[in-house]
Tab-separated table of C-alpha atoms and ligand atoms in Angstrom:
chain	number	residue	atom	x	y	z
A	803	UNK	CA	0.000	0.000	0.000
A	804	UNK	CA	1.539	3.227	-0.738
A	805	UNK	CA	1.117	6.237	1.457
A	806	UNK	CA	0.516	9.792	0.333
A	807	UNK	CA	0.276	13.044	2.212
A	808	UNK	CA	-1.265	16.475	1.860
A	809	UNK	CA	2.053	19.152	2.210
A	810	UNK	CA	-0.885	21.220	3.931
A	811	UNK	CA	-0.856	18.439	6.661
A	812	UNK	CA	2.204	18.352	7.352
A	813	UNK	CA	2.337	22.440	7.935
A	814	UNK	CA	-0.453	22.167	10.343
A	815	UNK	CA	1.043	19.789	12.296
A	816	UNK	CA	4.221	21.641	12.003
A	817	UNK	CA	2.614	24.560	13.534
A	818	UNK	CA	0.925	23.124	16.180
A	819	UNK	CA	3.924	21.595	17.233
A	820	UNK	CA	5.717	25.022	17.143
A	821	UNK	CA	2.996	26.557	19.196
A	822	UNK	CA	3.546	24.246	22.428
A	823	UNK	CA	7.246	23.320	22.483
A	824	UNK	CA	7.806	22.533	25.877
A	825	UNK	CA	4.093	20.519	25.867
A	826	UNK	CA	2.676	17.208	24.182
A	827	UNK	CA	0.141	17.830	21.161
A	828	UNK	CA	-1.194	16.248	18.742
A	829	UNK	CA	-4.434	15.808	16.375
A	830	UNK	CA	-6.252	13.760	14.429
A	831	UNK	CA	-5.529	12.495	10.464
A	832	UNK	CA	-8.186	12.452	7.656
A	833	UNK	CA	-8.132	10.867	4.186
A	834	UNK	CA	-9.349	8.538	1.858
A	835	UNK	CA	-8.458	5.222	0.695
A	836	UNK	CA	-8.416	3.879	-2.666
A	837	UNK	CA	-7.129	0.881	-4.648
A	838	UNK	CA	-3.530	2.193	-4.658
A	839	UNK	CA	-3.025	4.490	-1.912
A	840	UNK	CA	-4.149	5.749	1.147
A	841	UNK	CA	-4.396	9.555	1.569
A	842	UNK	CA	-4.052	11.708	3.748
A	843	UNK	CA	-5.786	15.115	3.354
A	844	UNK	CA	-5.977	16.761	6.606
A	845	UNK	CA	-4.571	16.988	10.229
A	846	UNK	CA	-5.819	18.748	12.755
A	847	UNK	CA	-4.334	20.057	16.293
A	848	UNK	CA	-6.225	18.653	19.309
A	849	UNK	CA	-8.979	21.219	19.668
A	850	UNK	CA	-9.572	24.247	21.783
A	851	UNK	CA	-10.632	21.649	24.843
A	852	UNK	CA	-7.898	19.407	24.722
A	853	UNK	CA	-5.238	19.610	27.810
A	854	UNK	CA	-1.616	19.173	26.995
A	855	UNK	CA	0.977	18.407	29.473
A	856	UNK	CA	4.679	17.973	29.593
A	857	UNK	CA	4.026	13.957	29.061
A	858	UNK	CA	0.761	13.959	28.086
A	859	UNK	CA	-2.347	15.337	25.723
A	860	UNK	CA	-6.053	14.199	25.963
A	861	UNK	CA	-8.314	15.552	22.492
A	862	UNK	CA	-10.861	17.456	22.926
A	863	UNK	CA	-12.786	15.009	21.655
A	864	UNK	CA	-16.593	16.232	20.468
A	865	UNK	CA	-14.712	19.200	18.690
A	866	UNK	CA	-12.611	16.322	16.746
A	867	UNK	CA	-15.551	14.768	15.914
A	868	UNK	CA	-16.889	18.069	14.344
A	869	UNK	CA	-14.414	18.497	11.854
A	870	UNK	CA	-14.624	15.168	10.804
A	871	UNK	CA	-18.292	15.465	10.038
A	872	UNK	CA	-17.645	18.500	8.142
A	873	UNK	CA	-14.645	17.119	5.892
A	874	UNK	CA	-16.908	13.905	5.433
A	875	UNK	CA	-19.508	16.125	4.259
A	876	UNK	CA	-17.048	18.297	2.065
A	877	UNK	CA	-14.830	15.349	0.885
A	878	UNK	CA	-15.841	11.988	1.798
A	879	UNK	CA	-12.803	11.399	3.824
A	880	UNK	CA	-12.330	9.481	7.493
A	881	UNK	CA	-10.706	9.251	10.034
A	882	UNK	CA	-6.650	7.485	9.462
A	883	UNK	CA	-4.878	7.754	12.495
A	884	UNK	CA	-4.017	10.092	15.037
A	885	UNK	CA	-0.534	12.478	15.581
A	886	UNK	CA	1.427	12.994	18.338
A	887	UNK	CA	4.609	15.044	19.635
A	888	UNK	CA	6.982	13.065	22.044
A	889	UNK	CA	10.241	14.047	23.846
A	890	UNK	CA	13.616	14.465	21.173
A	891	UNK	CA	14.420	10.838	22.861
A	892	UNK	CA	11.349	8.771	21.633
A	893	UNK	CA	11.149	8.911	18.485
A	894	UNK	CA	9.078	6.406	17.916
A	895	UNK	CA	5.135	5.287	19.462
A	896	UNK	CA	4.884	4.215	23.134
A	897	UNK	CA	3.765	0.632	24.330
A	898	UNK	CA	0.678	3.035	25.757
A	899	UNK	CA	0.154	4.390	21.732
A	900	UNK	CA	0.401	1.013	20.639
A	901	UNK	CA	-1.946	-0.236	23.010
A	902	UNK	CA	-4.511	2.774	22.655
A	903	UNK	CA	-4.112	1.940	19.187
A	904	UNK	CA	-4.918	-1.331	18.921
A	905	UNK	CA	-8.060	-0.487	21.033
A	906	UNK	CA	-9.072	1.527	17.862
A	907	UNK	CA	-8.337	-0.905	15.560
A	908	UNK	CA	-9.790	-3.872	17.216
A	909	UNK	CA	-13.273	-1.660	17.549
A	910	UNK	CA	-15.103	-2.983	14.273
A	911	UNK	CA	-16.852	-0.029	14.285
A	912	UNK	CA	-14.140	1.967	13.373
A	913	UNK	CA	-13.377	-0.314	10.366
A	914	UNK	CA	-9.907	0.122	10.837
A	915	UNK	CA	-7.412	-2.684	9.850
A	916	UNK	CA	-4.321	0.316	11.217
A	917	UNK	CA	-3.679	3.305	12.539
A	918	UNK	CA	-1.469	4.946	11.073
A	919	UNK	CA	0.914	7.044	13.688
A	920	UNK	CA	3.194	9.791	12.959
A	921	UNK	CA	5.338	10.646	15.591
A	922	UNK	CA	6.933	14.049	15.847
A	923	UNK	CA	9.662	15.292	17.652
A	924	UNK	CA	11.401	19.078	17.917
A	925	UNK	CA	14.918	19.848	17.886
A	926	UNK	CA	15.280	23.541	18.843
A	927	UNK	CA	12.352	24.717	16.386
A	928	UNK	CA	12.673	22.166	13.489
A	929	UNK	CA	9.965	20.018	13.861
A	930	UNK	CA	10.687	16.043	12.460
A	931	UNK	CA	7.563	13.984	11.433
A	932	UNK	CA	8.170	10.426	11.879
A	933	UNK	CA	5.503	8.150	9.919
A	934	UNK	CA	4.372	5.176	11.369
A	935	UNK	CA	1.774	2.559	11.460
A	936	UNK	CA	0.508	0.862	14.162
A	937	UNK	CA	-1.075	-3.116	13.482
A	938	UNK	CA	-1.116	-6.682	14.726
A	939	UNK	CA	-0.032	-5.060	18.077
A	940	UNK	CA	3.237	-3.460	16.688
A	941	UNK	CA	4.387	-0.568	15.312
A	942	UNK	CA	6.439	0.032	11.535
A	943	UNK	CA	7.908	2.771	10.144
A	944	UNK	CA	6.103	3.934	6.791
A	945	UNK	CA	7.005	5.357	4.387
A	946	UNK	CA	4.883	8.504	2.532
A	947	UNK	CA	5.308	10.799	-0.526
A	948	UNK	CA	4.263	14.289	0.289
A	949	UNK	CA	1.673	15.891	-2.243
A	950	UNK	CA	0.598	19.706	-3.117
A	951	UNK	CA	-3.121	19.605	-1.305
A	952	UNK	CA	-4.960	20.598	-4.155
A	953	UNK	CA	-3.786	17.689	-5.903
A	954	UNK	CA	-5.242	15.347	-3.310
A	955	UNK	CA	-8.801	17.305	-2.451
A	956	UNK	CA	-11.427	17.339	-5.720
A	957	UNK	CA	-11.517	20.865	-7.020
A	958	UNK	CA	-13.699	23.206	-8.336
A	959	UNK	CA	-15.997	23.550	-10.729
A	960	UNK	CA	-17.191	20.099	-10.631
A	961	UNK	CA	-16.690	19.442	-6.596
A	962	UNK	CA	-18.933	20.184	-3.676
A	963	UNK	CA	-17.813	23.389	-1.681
A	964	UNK	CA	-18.440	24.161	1.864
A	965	UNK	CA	-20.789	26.356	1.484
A	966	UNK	CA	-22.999	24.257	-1.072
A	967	UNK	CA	-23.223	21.271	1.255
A	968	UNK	CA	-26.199	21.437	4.164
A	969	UNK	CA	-23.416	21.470	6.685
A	970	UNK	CA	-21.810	24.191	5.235
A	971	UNK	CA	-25.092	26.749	4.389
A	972	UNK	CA	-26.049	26.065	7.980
A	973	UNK	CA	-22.751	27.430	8.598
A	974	UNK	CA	-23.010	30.264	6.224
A	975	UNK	CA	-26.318	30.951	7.720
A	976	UNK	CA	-24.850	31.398	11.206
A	977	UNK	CA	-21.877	33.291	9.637
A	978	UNK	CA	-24.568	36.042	8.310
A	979	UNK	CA	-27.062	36.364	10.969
A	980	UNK	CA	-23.547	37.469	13.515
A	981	UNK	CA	-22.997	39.684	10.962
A	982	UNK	CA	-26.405	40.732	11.129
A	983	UNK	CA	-26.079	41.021	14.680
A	984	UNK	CA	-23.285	43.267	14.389
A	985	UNK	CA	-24.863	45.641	12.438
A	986	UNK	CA	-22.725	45.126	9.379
A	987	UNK	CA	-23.446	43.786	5.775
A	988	UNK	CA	-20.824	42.182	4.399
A	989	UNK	CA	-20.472	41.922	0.240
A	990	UNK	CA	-20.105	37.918	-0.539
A	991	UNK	CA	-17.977	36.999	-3.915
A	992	UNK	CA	-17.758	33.655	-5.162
A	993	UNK	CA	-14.174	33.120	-6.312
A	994	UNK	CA	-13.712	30.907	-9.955
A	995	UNK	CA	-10.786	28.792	-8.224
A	996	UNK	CA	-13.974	27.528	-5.163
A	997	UNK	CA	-13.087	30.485	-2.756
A	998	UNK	CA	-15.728	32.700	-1.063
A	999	UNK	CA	-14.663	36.325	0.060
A	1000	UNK	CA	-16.620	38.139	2.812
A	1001	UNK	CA	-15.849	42.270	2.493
A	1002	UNK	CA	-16.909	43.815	5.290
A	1003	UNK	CA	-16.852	47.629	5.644
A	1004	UNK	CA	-14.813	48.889	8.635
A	1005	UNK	CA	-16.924	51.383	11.070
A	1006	UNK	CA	-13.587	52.908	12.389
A	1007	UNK	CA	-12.035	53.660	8.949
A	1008	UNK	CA	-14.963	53.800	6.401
A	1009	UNK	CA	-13.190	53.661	3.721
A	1010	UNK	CA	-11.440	50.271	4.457
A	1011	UNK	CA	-12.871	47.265	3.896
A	1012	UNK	CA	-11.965	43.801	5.664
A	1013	UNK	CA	-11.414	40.966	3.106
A	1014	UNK	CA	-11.932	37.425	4.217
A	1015	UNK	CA	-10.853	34.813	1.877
A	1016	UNK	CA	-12.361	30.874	2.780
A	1017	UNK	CA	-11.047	28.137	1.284
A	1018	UNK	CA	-13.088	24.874	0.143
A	1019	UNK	CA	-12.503	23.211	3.752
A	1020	UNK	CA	-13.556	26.533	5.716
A	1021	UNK	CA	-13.779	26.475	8.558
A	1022	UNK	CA	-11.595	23.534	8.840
A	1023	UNK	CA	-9.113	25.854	7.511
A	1024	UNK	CA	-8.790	29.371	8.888
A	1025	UNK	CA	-9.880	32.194	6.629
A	1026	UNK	CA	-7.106	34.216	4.933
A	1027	UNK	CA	-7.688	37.482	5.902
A	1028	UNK	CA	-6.425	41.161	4.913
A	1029	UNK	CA	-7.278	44.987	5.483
A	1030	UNK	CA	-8.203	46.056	1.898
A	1031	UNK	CA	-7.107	50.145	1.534
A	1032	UNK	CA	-8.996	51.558	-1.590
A	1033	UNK	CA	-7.149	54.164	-1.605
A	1034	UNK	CA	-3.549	52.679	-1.782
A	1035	UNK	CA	-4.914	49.560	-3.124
A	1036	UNK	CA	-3.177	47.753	-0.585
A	1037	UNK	CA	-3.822	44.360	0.799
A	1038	UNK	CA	-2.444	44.217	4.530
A	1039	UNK	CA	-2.394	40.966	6.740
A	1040	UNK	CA	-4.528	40.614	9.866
A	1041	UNK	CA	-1.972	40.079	13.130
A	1042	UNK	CA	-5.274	38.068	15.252
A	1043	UNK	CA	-4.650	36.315	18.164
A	1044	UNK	CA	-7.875	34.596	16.816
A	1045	UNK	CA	-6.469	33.562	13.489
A	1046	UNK	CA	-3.654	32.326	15.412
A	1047	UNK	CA	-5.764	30.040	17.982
A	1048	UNK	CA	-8.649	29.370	14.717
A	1049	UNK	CA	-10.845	26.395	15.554
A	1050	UNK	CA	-14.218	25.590	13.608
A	1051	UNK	CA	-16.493	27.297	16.548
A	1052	UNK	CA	-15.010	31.068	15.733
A	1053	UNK	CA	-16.693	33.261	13.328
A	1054	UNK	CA	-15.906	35.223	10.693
A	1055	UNK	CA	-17.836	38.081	12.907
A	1056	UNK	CA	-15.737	37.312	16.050
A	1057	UNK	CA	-12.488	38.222	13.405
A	1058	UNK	CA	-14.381	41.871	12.093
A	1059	UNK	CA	-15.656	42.303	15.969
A	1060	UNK	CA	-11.799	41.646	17.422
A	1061	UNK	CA	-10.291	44.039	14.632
A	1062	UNK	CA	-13.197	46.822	15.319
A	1063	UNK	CA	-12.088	46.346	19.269
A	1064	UNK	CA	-8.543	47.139	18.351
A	1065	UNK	CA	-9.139	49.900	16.195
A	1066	UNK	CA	-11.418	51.427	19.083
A	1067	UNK	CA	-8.791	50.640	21.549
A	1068	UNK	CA	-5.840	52.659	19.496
A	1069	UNK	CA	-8.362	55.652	19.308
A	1070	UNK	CA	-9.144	56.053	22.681
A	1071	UNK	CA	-5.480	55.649	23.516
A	1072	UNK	CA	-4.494	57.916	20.863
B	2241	ZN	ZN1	3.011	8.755	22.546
């Protein structure tokens, strides 16, 4: 069976590894399997409930099981196998992963025949992911070949995007009625490459306009997003301790309502 990995993957659990360096992390892995390879599309961190410890992380589990109804909804995919960081000394899965693992594969619910179970470990702030799977009660090192994502995850035109499937217009719903809430009407655009762009008009500098870019797996994803300056015609990055912390329960309106509170902040100050 050959193995195959979404680059976007690996940089998430890159970064959540970078995030808690002196703690234990991990997430979960998505993907499909088909009569050559197994796939793996997404990782996750461990959500915003999940307690990490110097030895130790527990997943905040109902929020996992969130995003994977979403990317089975968007893609189809299930859940692979699980991450986790360990101590520069083990690289490799504990008799306790192997055991929890087997737990998961023995389960015939979770039609699992393996787990697979990357290890990764950080040396000063490299981060190393060490692939492994975990059957039979042991674990082997694997071996994957890293792919672009969009080659892995159907594209547009002809594929499904969040916010065509129920779980994702339920979603867009709650996105506009926050906006509502707020007081603000935000301009929608429908990109041609399966994007969706929220513009948002800033009440502190009218002129301004926030621009908030989704991707196909929003909110799995974070939203790109940028302070749009007609006038210069200047795209600047959001700095968001939001952005930086994104799991699927934050709003696009809790992004526009942090930025305003920042804005009002400087004024007052100023
Ligand atoms: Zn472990």
């Amino acid at each position: 069976m050959k193995y195959v990995v979404s680059q976007r993957a690996l940089e998430t659990m890159e970064w959540e590894c970078r995030k808690f360096p002196d703690a234990e992390t991990g997430g979960i892995l998505v993907g499909f399997k088909d009569s050559q390879r197994t796939a793996i599309t997404h990782a996750t961190g461990p959500g915003p409930k999940a307690d990490r410890s110097q030895h130790h992380f527990t997943k905040d589990t109902p929020y996992l099981q969130a995003v994977l109804n979403l990317l089975f909804q968007y893609y189809q995919v299930n859940y692979l196998g699980v991450w986790h960081k360990h101590p520069l000394g083990m690289p490799f899965p504990s008799g306790g992963d192997i055991l929890s693992a087997m737990e998961e594969v023995d389960d015939p619910k979770m039609e699992l025949d393996k787990l697979i179970t990357p290890i990764c470990v950080m040396s000063g702030s490299s981060v190393e992911i060490l692939p492994f799977v975990i059957a039979g009660g042991r674990y082997q090192p694997m071996g994957w070949e890293v792919l672009p994502h969009d080659q892995l995850v159907p594209q547009a035109p002809d594929a499904a995007q969040w916010y065509t499937t129920t779980v994702g217009q339920s979603r867009l719903a709650q996105e506009m009625a926050e906006f509502e809430g707020l007081g603000v009407s935000p301009d929608v655009r429908k990109g041609n490459d399966g994007t969706y762009r929220f513009h948002v008009p800033l009440g502190t500098e009218p002129s301004k306009r926030m621009v908030m870019l989704c991707q196909g797996d929003y909110p799995v994803s974070p939203p790109e997003v940028a302070i749009y300056d007609p006038k210069t015609k200047k795209y600047e990055p959001l700095n968001s301790p939001i952005l930086n912390d994104w799991n699927i329960y934050q709003l696009l309106g809790d992004l526009y309502r942090e930025y305003q509170g920042a804005a009002l902040a400087d004024f007052s100050e100023g």
